[in-house]
PDB file of C-alpha atoms and ligand atoms in Angstrom:
ATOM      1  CA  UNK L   1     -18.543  -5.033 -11.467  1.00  0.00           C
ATOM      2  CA  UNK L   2     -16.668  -6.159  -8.344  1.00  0.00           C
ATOM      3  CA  UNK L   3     -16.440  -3.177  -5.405  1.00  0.00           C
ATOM      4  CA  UNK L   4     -12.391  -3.908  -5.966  1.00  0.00           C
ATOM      5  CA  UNK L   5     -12.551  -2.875  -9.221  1.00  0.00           C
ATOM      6  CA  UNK L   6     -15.257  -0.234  -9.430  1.00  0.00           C
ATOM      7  CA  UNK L   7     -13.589   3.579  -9.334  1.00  0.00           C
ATOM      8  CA  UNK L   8     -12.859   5.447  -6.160  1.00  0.00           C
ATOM      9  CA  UNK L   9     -15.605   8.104  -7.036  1.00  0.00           C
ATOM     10  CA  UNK L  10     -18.195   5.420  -7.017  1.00  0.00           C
ATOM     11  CA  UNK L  11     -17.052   3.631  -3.878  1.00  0.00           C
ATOM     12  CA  UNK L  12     -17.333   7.066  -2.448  1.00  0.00           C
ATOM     13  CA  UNK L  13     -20.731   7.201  -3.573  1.00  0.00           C
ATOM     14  CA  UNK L  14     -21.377   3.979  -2.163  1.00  0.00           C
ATOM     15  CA  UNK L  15     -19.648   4.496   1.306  1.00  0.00           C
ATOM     16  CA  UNK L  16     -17.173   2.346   0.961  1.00  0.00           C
ATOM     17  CA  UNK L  17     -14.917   5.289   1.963  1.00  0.00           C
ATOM     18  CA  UNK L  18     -14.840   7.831   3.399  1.00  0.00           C
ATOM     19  CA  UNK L  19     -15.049  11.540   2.218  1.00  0.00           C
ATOM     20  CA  UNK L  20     -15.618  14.955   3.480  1.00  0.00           C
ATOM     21  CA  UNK L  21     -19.463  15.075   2.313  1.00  0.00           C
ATOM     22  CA  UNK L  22     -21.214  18.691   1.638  1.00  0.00           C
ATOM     23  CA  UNK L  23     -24.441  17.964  -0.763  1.00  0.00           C
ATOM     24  CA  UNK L  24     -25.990  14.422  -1.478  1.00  0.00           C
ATOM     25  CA  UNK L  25     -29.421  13.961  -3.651  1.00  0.00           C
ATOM     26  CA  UNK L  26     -30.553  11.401  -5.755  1.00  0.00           C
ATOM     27  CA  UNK L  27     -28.657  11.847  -9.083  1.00  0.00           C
ATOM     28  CA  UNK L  28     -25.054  13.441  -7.332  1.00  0.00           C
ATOM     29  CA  UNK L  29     -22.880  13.903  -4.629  1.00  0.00           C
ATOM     30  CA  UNK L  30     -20.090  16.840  -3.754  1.00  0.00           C
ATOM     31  CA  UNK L  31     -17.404  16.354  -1.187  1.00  0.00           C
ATOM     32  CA  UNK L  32     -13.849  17.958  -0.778  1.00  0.00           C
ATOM     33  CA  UNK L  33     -10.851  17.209  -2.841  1.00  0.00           C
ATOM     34  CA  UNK L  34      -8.302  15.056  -1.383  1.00  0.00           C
ATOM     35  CA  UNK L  35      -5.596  17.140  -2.433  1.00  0.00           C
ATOM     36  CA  UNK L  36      -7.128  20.803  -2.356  1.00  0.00           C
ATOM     37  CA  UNK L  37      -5.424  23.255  -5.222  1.00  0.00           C
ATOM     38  CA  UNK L  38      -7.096  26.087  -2.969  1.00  0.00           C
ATOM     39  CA  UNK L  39      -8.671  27.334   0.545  1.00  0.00           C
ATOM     40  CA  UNK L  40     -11.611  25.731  -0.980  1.00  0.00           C
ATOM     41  CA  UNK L  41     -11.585  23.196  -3.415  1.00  0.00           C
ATOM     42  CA  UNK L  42     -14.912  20.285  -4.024  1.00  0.00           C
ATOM     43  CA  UNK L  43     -15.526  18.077  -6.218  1.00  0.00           C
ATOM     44  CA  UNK L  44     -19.314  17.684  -7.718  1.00  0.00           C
ATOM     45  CA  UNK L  45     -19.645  13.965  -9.590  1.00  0.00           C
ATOM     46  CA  UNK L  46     -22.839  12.298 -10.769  1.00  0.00           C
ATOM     47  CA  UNK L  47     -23.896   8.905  -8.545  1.00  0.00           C
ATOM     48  CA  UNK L  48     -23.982   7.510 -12.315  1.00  0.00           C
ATOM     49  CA  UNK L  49     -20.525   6.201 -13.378  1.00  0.00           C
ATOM     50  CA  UNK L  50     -19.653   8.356 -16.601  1.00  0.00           C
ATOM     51  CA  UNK L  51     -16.282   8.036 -17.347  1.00  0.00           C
ATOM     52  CA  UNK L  52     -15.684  11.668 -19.175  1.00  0.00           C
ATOM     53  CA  UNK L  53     -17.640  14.621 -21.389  1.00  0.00           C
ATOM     54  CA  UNK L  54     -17.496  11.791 -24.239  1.00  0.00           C
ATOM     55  CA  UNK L  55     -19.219   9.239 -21.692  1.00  0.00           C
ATOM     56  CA  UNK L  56     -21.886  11.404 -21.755  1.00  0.00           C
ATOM     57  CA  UNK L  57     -25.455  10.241 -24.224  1.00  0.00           C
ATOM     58  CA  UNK L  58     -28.091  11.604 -24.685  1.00  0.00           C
ATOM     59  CA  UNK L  59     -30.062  10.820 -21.511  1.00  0.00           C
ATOM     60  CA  UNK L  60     -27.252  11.810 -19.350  1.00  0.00           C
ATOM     61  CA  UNK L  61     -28.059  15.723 -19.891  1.00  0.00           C
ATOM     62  CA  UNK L  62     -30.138  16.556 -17.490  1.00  0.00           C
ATOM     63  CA  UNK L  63     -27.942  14.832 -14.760  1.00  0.00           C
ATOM     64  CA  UNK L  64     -25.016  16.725 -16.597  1.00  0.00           C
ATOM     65  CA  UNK L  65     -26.694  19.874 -15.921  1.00  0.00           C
ATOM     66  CA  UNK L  66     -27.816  19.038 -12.898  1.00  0.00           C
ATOM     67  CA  UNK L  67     -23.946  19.096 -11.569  1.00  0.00           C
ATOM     68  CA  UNK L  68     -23.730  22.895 -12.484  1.00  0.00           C
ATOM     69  CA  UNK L  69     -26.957  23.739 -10.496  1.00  0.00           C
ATOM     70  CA  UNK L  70     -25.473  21.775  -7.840  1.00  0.00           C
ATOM     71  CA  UNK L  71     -22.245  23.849  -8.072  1.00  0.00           C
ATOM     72  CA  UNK L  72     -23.647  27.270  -8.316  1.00  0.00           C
ATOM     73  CA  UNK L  73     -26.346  26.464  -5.427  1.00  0.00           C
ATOM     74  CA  UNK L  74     -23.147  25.224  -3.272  1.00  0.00           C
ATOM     75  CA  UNK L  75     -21.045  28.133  -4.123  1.00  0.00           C
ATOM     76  CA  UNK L  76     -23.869  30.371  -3.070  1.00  0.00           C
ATOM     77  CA  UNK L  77     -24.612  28.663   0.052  1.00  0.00           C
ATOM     78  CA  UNK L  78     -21.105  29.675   1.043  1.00  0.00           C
ATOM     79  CA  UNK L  79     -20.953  33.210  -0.724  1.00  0.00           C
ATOM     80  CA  UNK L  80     -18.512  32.257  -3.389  1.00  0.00           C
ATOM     81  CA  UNK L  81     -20.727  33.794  -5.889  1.00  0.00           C
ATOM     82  CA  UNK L  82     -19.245  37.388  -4.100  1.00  0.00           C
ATOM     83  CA  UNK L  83     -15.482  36.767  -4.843  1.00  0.00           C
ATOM     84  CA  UNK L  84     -15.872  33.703  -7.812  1.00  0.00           C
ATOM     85  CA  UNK L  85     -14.905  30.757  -8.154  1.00  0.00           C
ATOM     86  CA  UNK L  86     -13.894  28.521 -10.847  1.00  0.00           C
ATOM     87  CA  UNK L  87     -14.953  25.062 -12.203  1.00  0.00           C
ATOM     88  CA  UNK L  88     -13.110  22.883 -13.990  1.00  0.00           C
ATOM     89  CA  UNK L  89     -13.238  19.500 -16.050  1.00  0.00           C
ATOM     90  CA  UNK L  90      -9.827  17.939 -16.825  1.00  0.00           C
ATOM     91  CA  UNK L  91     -10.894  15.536 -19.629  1.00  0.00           C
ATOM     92  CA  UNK L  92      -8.593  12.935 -20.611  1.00  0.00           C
ATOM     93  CA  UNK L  93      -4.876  12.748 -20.173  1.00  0.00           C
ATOM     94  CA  UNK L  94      -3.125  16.458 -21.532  1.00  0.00           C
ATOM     95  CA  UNK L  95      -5.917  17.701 -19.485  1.00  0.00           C
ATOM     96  CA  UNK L  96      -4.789  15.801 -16.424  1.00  0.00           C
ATOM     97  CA  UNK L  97      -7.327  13.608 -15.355  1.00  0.00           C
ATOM     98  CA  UNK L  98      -6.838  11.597 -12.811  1.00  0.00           C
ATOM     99  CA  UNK L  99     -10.012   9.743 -11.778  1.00  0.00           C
ATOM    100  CA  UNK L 100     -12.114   8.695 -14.951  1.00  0.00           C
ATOM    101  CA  UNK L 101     -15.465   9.174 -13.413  1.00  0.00           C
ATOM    102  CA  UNK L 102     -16.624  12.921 -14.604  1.00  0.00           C
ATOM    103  CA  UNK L 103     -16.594  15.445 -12.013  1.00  0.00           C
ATOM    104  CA  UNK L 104     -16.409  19.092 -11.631  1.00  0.00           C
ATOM    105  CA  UNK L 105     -13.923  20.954  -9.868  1.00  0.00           C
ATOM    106  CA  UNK L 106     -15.257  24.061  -7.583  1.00  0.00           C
ATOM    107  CA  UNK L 107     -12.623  25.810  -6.180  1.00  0.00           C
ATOM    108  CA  UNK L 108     -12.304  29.472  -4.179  1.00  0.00           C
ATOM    109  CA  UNK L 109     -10.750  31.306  -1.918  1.00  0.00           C
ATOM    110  CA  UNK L 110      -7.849  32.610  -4.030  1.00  0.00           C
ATOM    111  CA  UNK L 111      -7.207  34.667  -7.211  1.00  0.00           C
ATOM    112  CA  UNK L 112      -6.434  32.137 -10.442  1.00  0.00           C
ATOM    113  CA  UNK L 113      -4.309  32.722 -13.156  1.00  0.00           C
ATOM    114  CA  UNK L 114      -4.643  32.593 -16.636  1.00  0.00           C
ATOM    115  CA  UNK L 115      -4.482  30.818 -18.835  1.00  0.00           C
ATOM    116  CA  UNK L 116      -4.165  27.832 -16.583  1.00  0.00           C
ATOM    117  CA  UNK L 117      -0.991  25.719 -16.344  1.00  0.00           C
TER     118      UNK L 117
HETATM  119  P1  LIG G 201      -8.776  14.959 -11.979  1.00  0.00           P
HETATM  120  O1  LIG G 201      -7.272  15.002 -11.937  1.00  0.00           O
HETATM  121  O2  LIG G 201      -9.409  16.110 -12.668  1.00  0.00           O
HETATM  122  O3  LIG G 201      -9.249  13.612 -12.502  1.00  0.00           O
HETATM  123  O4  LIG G 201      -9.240  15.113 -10.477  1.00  0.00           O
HETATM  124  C1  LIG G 201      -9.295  14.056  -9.568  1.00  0.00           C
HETATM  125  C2  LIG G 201      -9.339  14.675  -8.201  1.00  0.00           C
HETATM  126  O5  LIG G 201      -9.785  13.697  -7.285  1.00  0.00           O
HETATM  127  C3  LIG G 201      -7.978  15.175  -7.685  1.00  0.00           C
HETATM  128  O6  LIG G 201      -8.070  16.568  -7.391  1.00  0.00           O
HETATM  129  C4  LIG G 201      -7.739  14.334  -6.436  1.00  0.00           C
HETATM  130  O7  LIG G 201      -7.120  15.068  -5.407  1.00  0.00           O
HETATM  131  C5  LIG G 201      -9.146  13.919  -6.066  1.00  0.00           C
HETATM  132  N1  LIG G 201      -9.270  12.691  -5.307  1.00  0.00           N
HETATM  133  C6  LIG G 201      -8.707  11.491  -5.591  1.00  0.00           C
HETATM  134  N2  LIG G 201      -9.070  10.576  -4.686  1.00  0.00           N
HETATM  135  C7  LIG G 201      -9.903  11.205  -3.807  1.00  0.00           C
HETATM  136  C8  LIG G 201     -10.617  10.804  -2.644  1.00  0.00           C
HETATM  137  N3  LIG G 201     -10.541   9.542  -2.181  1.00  0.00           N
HETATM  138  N4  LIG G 201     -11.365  11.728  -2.000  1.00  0.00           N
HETATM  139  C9  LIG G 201     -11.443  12.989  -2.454  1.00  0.00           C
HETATM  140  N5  LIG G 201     -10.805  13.433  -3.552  1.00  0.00           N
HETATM  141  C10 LIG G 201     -10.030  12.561  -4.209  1.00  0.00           C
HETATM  142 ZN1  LIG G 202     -17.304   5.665 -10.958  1.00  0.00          ZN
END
């Protein structure tokens, strides 16, 4: 695929621009939202390009699950685990996605409502 046509998230993941890194490994990388929705507010995406949850096969699992132990070990780090935090997935368009290359949503720092707008 040309770099002009290949999703922000993975020319982020290639370092084609720039982001506000805070975890890299081999299979993902987390850095902060754009547009933060609170005090703290990351984004945790797999380096492979999977467009949404239905994206996902069979192989993918342990990388999806990998993404939540990269979350929780993150949140820790900074002592979200003490107040909470949520994570979201906005899958397709009711749900508001923006950026079809899965990611989760870790956000903190203030109360949420819900049931979410
Ligand atoms: P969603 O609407 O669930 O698809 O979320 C996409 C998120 O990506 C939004 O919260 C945007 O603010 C964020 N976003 C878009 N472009 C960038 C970027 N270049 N760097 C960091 N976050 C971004
Ligand atoms: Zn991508």
């Amino acid at each position: 695929m040309d770099l002009d046509q290949k999703c922000i998230f993975c020319k982020i993941i290639e370092k084609k621009i720039p982001a506000r890194i805070v975890h890299e490994d081999e299979h993902s990388l987390a850095f902060e939202d754009l547009n933060p929705q609170a005090p703290i507010h990351m984004l945790i995406v797999p380096k492979k390009h999977i467009a949404d949850i239905h994206g996902i096969t069979v192989a993918d699992r342990e990388i999806i699950g990998h993404l939540f132990f990269v979350a929780k070990t993150i949140a820790a780090q900074k002592g979200l685990d003490k107040s909470g935090y949520r994570m979201v997935i906005n899958n397709g368009r009711d749900a508001g996605q923006t950026v079809f290359h899965i990611h989760l949503h870790l956000l903190s720092g203030r109360p949420f409502a819900w049931p979410p707008g």
